[in-house]
């Protein structure tokens, strides 16, 4: 009963509880897990490649880590050595199952642009610095999946982000229908 009341109060106030999920490139930061354990409470740690088509590369797998709901984590993250260039953070409603996020991120590893499949290293900041300004709303919804926002640190050490637009449910349903995911923004078509 108390949990239901807390949820009702949070909805009334307009504050859905979000968790911050970092996806970190462990090839660039081999001791990422050790570093993160010293500076944050890690609620869940999942290897991105586990059970995916890239399972054979599990030793080089990026990690998907729930850093909890403390919004100050974004400011701290910006200052962590190497994390500013080798990780991104997704925010997701705490009620969403963690394996739904993992399944989505695994599907995002291989995307189609036009009719060509690409390895999509969505967990590197450089990618977002190059493409974020030119993403269409459909691709934003596809990339975010069950998450509500994606953050990265730009070359000036500023935290940048994009989020879903108003028709997010409709776009998410469309994105979920097709795998591999198809990206249609003009910036991606330049890669083909």
PDB file of C-alpha atoms in Angstrom:
ATOM      1  CA  UNK A   1       0.000   0.000   0.000  1.00  0.00           C
ATOM      2  CA  UNK A   2       2.786   2.437   0.884  1.00  0.00           C
ATOM      3  CA  UNK A   3       4.532   1.760  -2.455  1.00  0.00           C
ATOM      4  CA  UNK A   4       1.334   2.584  -4.348  1.00  0.00           C
ATOM      5  CA  UNK A   5       0.994   5.854  -2.422  1.00  0.00           C
ATOM      6  CA  UNK A   6       4.593   6.810  -3.187  1.00  0.00           C
ATOM      7  CA  UNK A   7       4.027   6.091  -6.888  1.00  0.00           C
ATOM      8  CA  UNK A   8       0.843   8.175  -6.882  1.00  0.00           C
ATOM      9  CA  UNK A   9       2.626  11.094  -5.195  1.00  0.00           C
ATOM     10  CA  UNK A  10       5.479  10.925  -7.721  1.00  0.00           C
ATOM     11  CA  UNK A  11       3.059  10.906 -10.663  1.00  0.00           C
ATOM     12  CA  UNK A  12       1.057  13.803  -9.210  1.00  0.00           C
ATOM     13  CA  UNK A  13       4.229  15.831  -8.792  1.00  0.00           C
ATOM     14  CA  UNK A  14       5.229  14.944 -12.353  1.00  0.00           C
ATOM     15  CA  UNK A  15       8.423  13.225 -11.250  1.00  0.00           C
ATOM     16  CA  UNK A  16       8.644   9.721 -12.570  1.00  0.00           C
ATOM     17  CA  UNK A  17      11.652   8.011 -11.031  1.00  0.00           C
ATOM     18  CA  UNK A  18      14.367   7.585 -13.647  1.00  0.00           C
ATOM     19  CA  UNK A  19      17.459   5.455 -13.404  1.00  0.00           C
ATOM     20  CA  UNK A  20      20.694   6.442 -15.099  1.00  0.00           C
ATOM     21  CA  UNK A  21      22.221   3.608 -17.135  1.00  0.00           C
ATOM     22  CA  UNK A  22      25.795   4.072 -18.322  1.00  0.00           C
ATOM     23  CA  UNK A  23      27.070   2.113 -21.324  1.00  0.00           C
ATOM     24  CA  UNK A  24      30.853   2.096 -21.155  1.00  0.00           C
ATOM     25  CA  UNK A  25      33.425   0.898 -23.703  1.00  0.00           C
ATOM     26  CA  UNK A  26      35.654  -1.487 -21.742  1.00  0.00           C
ATOM     27  CA  UNK A  27      38.183  -1.736 -24.556  1.00  0.00           C
ATOM     28  CA  UNK A  28      38.939   1.959 -24.002  1.00  0.00           C
ATOM     29  CA  UNK A  29      38.535   1.700 -20.196  1.00  0.00           C
ATOM     30  CA  UNK A  30      39.491  -1.875 -19.201  1.00  0.00           C
ATOM     31  CA  UNK A  31      39.092  -1.168 -15.476  1.00  0.00           C
ATOM     32  CA  UNK A  32      35.798   0.708 -15.874  1.00  0.00           C
ATOM     33  CA  UNK A  33      33.947  -1.506 -13.433  1.00  0.00           C
ATOM     34  CA  UNK A  34      36.628  -1.075 -10.770  1.00  0.00           C
ATOM     35  CA  UNK A  35      36.654   2.707 -11.269  1.00  0.00           C
ATOM     36  CA  UNK A  36      32.877   2.977 -11.120  1.00  0.00           C
ATOM     37  CA  UNK A  37      32.671   0.903  -7.937  1.00  0.00           C
ATOM     38  CA  UNK A  38      34.920   3.474  -6.229  1.00  0.00           C
ATOM     39  CA  UNK A  39      32.794   6.483  -7.195  1.00  0.00           C
ATOM     40  CA  UNK A  40      29.202   5.255  -7.440  1.00  0.00           C
ATOM     41  CA  UNK A  41      26.805   2.639  -6.153  1.00  0.00           C
ATOM     42  CA  UNK A  42      26.258   0.130  -8.956  1.00  0.00           C
ATOM     43  CA  UNK A  43      22.796  -1.370  -8.830  1.00  0.00           C
ATOM     44  CA  UNK A  44      23.089  -3.685 -11.862  1.00  0.00           C
ATOM     45  CA  UNK A  45      25.963  -4.636 -14.188  1.00  0.00           C
ATOM     46  CA  UNK A  46      25.199  -6.347 -17.518  1.00  0.00           C
ATOM     47  CA  UNK A  47      27.671  -7.207 -20.310  1.00  0.00           C
ATOM     48  CA  UNK A  48      26.168  -5.740 -23.492  1.00  0.00           C
ATOM     49  CA  UNK A  49      27.324  -8.627 -25.694  1.00  0.00           C
ATOM     50  CA  UNK A  50      26.054 -11.434 -23.401  1.00  0.00           C
ATOM     51  CA  UNK A  51      23.597 -13.594 -25.324  1.00  0.00           C
ATOM     52  CA  UNK A  52      23.829 -11.417 -28.448  1.00  0.00           C
ATOM     53  CA  UNK A  53      25.362 -12.114 -31.862  1.00  0.00           C
ATOM     54  CA  UNK A  54      28.566 -10.669 -30.386  1.00  0.00           C
ATOM     55  CA  UNK A  55      28.691 -13.065 -27.432  1.00  0.00           C
ATOM     56  CA  UNK A  56      31.978 -14.503 -28.745  1.00  0.00           C
ATOM     57  CA  UNK A  57      33.536 -11.088 -27.954  1.00  0.00           C
ATOM     58  CA  UNK A  58      32.331 -11.094 -24.351  1.00  0.00           C
ATOM     59  CA  UNK A  59      35.821 -10.231 -23.039  1.00  0.00           C
ATOM     60  CA  UNK A  60      35.642  -6.929 -24.965  1.00  0.00           C
ATOM     61  CA  UNK A  61      31.981  -6.298 -24.217  1.00  0.00           C
ATOM     62  CA  UNK A  62      30.837  -2.840 -23.207  1.00  0.00           C
ATOM     63  CA  UNK A  63      29.073  -2.844 -19.847  1.00  0.00           C
ATOM     64  CA  UNK A  64      25.539  -1.610 -19.191  1.00  0.00           C
ATOM     65  CA  UNK A  65      25.408  -0.388 -15.588  1.00  0.00           C
ATOM     66  CA  UNK A  66      22.540   1.018 -13.548  1.00  0.00           C
ATOM     67  CA  UNK A  67      23.916   3.976 -11.586  1.00  0.00           C
ATOM     68  CA  UNK A  68      20.623   4.568  -9.783  1.00  0.00           C
ATOM     69  CA  UNK A  69      18.377   7.612  -9.723  1.00  0.00           C
ATOM     70  CA  UNK A  70      20.634  10.375  -8.361  1.00  0.00           C
ATOM     71  CA  UNK A  71      20.471  13.174 -10.937  1.00  0.00           C
ATOM     72  CA  UNK A  72      23.823  14.592  -9.798  1.00  0.00           C
ATOM     73  CA  UNK A  73      25.508  11.616 -11.469  1.00  0.00           C
ATOM     74  CA  UNK A  74      25.515  13.500 -14.795  1.00  0.00           C
ATOM     75  CA  UNK A  75      27.703  16.300 -13.469  1.00  0.00           C
ATOM     76  CA  UNK A  76      30.050  13.825 -11.803  1.00  0.00           C
ATOM     77  CA  UNK A  77      30.252  11.633 -14.921  1.00  0.00           C
ATOM     78  CA  UNK A  78      31.435  14.566 -17.010  1.00  0.00           C
ATOM     79  CA  UNK A  79      34.611  14.755 -14.909  1.00  0.00           C
ATOM     80  CA  UNK A  80      35.528  11.050 -14.787  1.00  0.00           C
ATOM     81  CA  UNK A  81      38.722  10.416 -16.725  1.00  0.00           C
ATOM     82  CA  UNK A  82      38.092   8.672 -20.074  1.00  0.00           C
ATOM     83  CA  UNK A  83      34.390   8.194 -19.347  1.00  0.00           C
ATOM     84  CA  UNK A  84      33.755  11.551 -21.009  1.00  0.00           C
ATOM     85  CA  UNK A  85      34.821  10.040 -24.342  1.00  0.00           C
ATOM     86  CA  UNK A  86      34.038   6.345 -23.929  1.00  0.00           C
ATOM     87  CA  UNK A  87      30.554   6.122 -22.481  1.00  0.00           C
ATOM     88  CA  UNK A  88      27.007   7.387 -22.795  1.00  0.00           C
ATOM     89  CA  UNK A  89      24.146   7.469 -20.319  1.00  0.00           C
ATOM     90  CA  UNK A  90      20.524   6.539 -20.961  1.00  0.00           C
ATOM     91  CA  UNK A  91      17.725   7.494 -18.577  1.00  0.00           C
ATOM     92  CA  UNK A  92      14.870   5.088 -18.178  1.00  0.00           C
ATOM     93  CA  UNK A  93      11.820   4.900 -15.943  1.00  0.00           C
ATOM     94  CA  UNK A  94      12.710   2.739 -12.952  1.00  0.00           C
ATOM     95  CA  UNK A  95       9.586   0.644 -13.575  1.00  0.00           C
ATOM     96  CA  UNK A  96      10.884  -0.607 -16.948  1.00  0.00           C
ATOM     97  CA  UNK A  97      12.513  -4.033 -16.829  1.00  0.00           C
ATOM     98  CA  UNK A  98      16.317  -3.887 -17.166  1.00  0.00           C
ATOM     99  CA  UNK A  99      16.293  -6.743 -19.667  1.00  0.00           C
ATOM    100  CA  UNK A 100      14.009  -4.739 -21.941  1.00  0.00           C
ATOM    101  CA  UNK A 101      16.759  -2.106 -22.085  1.00  0.00           C
ATOM    102  CA  UNK A 102      19.469  -4.741 -22.605  1.00  0.00           C
ATOM    103  CA  UNK A 103      17.484  -6.392 -25.413  1.00  0.00           C
ATOM    104  CA  UNK A 104      17.003  -3.014 -27.084  1.00  0.00           C
ATOM    105  CA  UNK A 105      20.682  -2.042 -26.788  1.00  0.00           C
ATOM    106  CA  UNK A 106      21.755  -5.417 -28.186  1.00  0.00           C
ATOM    107  CA  UNK A 107      19.434  -4.911 -31.157  1.00  0.00           C
ATOM    108  CA  UNK A 108      20.963  -1.459 -31.640  1.00  0.00           C
ATOM    109  CA  UNK A 109      24.440  -2.946 -32.163  1.00  0.00           C
ATOM    110  CA  UNK A 110      23.588  -3.792 -35.778  1.00  0.00           C
ATOM    111  CA  UNK A 111      21.454  -1.322 -37.721  1.00  0.00           C
ATOM    112  CA  UNK A 112      20.422  -0.937 -41.344  1.00  0.00           C
ATOM    113  CA  UNK A 113      20.975   2.258 -43.271  1.00  0.00           C
ATOM    114  CA  UNK A 114      19.388   2.049 -46.682  1.00  0.00           C
ATOM    115  CA  UNK A 115      19.894  -1.702 -47.296  1.00  0.00           C
ATOM    116  CA  UNK A 116      23.337  -1.997 -45.691  1.00  0.00           C
ATOM    117  CA  UNK A 117      23.953  -3.369 -42.196  1.00  0.00           C
ATOM    118  CA  UNK A 118      26.388  -1.507 -39.953  1.00  0.00           C
ATOM    119  CA  UNK A 119      27.954  -2.076 -36.564  1.00  0.00           C
ATOM    120  CA  UNK A 120      26.536   0.851 -34.602  1.00  0.00           C
ATOM    121  CA  UNK A 121      28.870   1.911 -31.771  1.00  0.00           C
ATOM    122  CA  UNK A 122      26.219   4.001 -30.048  1.00  0.00           C
ATOM    123  CA  UNK A 123      28.196   4.003 -26.782  1.00  0.00           C
ATOM    124  CA  UNK A 124      30.914   6.389 -28.030  1.00  0.00           C
ATOM    125  CA  UNK A 125      30.584  10.134 -27.586  1.00  0.00           C
ATOM    126  CA  UNK A 126      32.244  11.000 -30.882  1.00  0.00           C
ATOM    127  CA  UNK A 127      29.352   9.449 -32.786  1.00  0.00           C
ATOM    128  CA  UNK A 128      26.792  11.696 -31.097  1.00  0.00           C
ATOM    129  CA  UNK A 129      28.901  14.819 -31.587  1.00  0.00           C
ATOM    130  CA  UNK A 130      28.825  14.080 -35.319  1.00  0.00           C
ATOM    131  CA  UNK A 131      25.191  13.061 -35.819  1.00  0.00           C
ATOM    132  CA  UNK A 132      22.898  14.275 -33.007  1.00  0.00           C
ATOM    133  CA  UNK A 133      22.002  17.628 -34.546  1.00  0.00           C
ATOM    134  CA  UNK A 134      20.809  15.909 -37.733  1.00  0.00           C
ATOM    135  CA  UNK A 135      18.719  13.076 -36.273  1.00  0.00           C
ATOM    136  CA  UNK A 136      15.076  12.876 -37.265  1.00  0.00           C
ATOM    137  CA  UNK A 137      12.454  12.155 -34.595  1.00  0.00           C
ATOM    138  CA  UNK A 138      11.887   8.613 -35.811  1.00  0.00           C
ATOM    139  CA  UNK A 139      15.576   7.746 -35.388  1.00  0.00           C
ATOM    140  CA  UNK A 140      15.634   9.353 -31.944  1.00  0.00           C
ATOM    141  CA  UNK A 141      12.754   7.099 -30.884  1.00  0.00           C
ATOM    142  CA  UNK A 142      14.437   4.057 -32.439  1.00  0.00           C
ATOM    143  CA  UNK A 143      17.756   4.763 -30.720  1.00  0.00           C
ATOM    144  CA  UNK A 144      16.168   5.459 -27.343  1.00  0.00           C
ATOM    145  CA  UNK A 145      13.821   2.470 -27.321  1.00  0.00           C
ATOM    146  CA  UNK A 146      12.523   2.120 -23.735  1.00  0.00           C
ATOM    147  CA  UNK A 147      14.791   4.946 -22.532  1.00  0.00           C
ATOM    148  CA  UNK A 148      13.640   8.556 -22.395  1.00  0.00           C
ATOM    149  CA  UNK A 149      16.933  10.388 -22.963  1.00  0.00           C
ATOM    150  CA  UNK A 150      20.514   9.803 -24.127  1.00  0.00           C
ATOM    151  CA  UNK A 151      23.444  11.835 -22.743  1.00  0.00           C
ATOM    152  CA  UNK A 152      27.031  12.208 -23.926  1.00  0.00           C
ATOM    153  CA  UNK A 153      29.892  14.590 -23.158  1.00  0.00           C
ATOM    154  CA  UNK A 154      31.014  16.814 -26.032  1.00  0.00           C
ATOM    155  CA  UNK A 155      34.572  17.912 -26.825  1.00  0.00           C
ATOM    156  CA  UNK A 156      34.101  21.028 -24.637  1.00  0.00           C
ATOM    157  CA  UNK A 157      33.231  18.843 -21.627  1.00  0.00           C
ATOM    158  CA  UNK A 158      29.541  19.810 -21.721  1.00  0.00           C
ATOM    159  CA  UNK A 159      26.825  17.219 -21.188  1.00  0.00           C
ATOM    160  CA  UNK A 160      24.584  17.032 -24.268  1.00  0.00           C
ATOM    161  CA  UNK A 161      21.424  15.011 -24.809  1.00  0.00           C
ATOM    162  CA  UNK A 162      18.414  14.241 -26.927  1.00  0.00           C
ATOM    163  CA  UNK A 163      15.039  12.904 -25.867  1.00  0.00           C
ATOM    164  CA  UNK A 164      11.839  11.508 -27.288  1.00  0.00           C
ATOM    165  CA  UNK A 165       9.241  13.777 -28.835  1.00  0.00           C
ATOM    166  CA  UNK A 166       5.500  13.875 -28.121  1.00  0.00           C
ATOM    167  CA  UNK A 167       4.509  10.952 -30.372  1.00  0.00           C
ATOM    168  CA  UNK A 168       6.991   8.697 -28.600  1.00  0.00           C
ATOM    169  CA  UNK A 169       4.595   5.779 -28.049  1.00  0.00           C
ATOM    170  CA  UNK A 170       3.641   5.587 -31.723  1.00  0.00           C
ATOM    171  CA  UNK A 171       7.259   5.889 -32.876  1.00  0.00           C
ATOM    172  CA  UNK A 172       8.436   3.315 -30.344  1.00  0.00           C
ATOM    173  CA  UNK A 173       5.823   0.811 -31.529  1.00  0.00           C
ATOM    174  CA  UNK A 174       7.051   1.303 -35.104  1.00  0.00           C
ATOM    175  CA  UNK A 175      10.702   0.973 -34.033  1.00  0.00           C
ATOM    176  CA  UNK A 176       9.968  -2.240 -32.129  1.00  0.00           C
ATOM    177  CA  UNK A 177       8.351  -3.828 -35.183  1.00  0.00           C
ATOM    178  CA  UNK A 178      11.490  -3.927 -37.302  1.00  0.00           C
ATOM    179  CA  UNK A 179      14.775  -5.600 -36.484  1.00  0.00           C
ATOM    180  CA  UNK A 180      17.434  -4.924 -37.375  1.00  0.00           C
ATOM    181  CA  UNK A 181      16.551  -1.332 -36.679  1.00  0.00           C
ATOM    182  CA  UNK A 182      16.478   0.951 -39.718  1.00  0.00           C
ATOM    183  CA  UNK A 183      17.952   4.443 -39.359  1.00  0.00           C
ATOM    184  CA  UNK A 184      16.719   6.990 -41.886  1.00  0.00           C
ATOM    185  CA  UNK A 185      18.262  10.350 -40.935  1.00  0.00           C
ATOM    186  CA  UNK A 186      20.109  11.971 -43.824  1.00  0.00           C
ATOM    187  CA  UNK A 187      23.337  12.079 -41.791  1.00  0.00           C
ATOM    188  CA  UNK A 188      23.404   8.273 -41.716  1.00  0.00           C
ATOM    189  CA  UNK A 189      22.744   7.974 -45.442  1.00  0.00           C
ATOM    190  CA  UNK A 190      26.114   9.665 -45.993  1.00  0.00           C
ATOM    191  CA  UNK A 191      27.737   6.532 -44.520  1.00  0.00           C
ATOM    192  CA  UNK A 192      26.465   4.299 -47.321  1.00  0.00           C
TER     193      UNK A 192
END
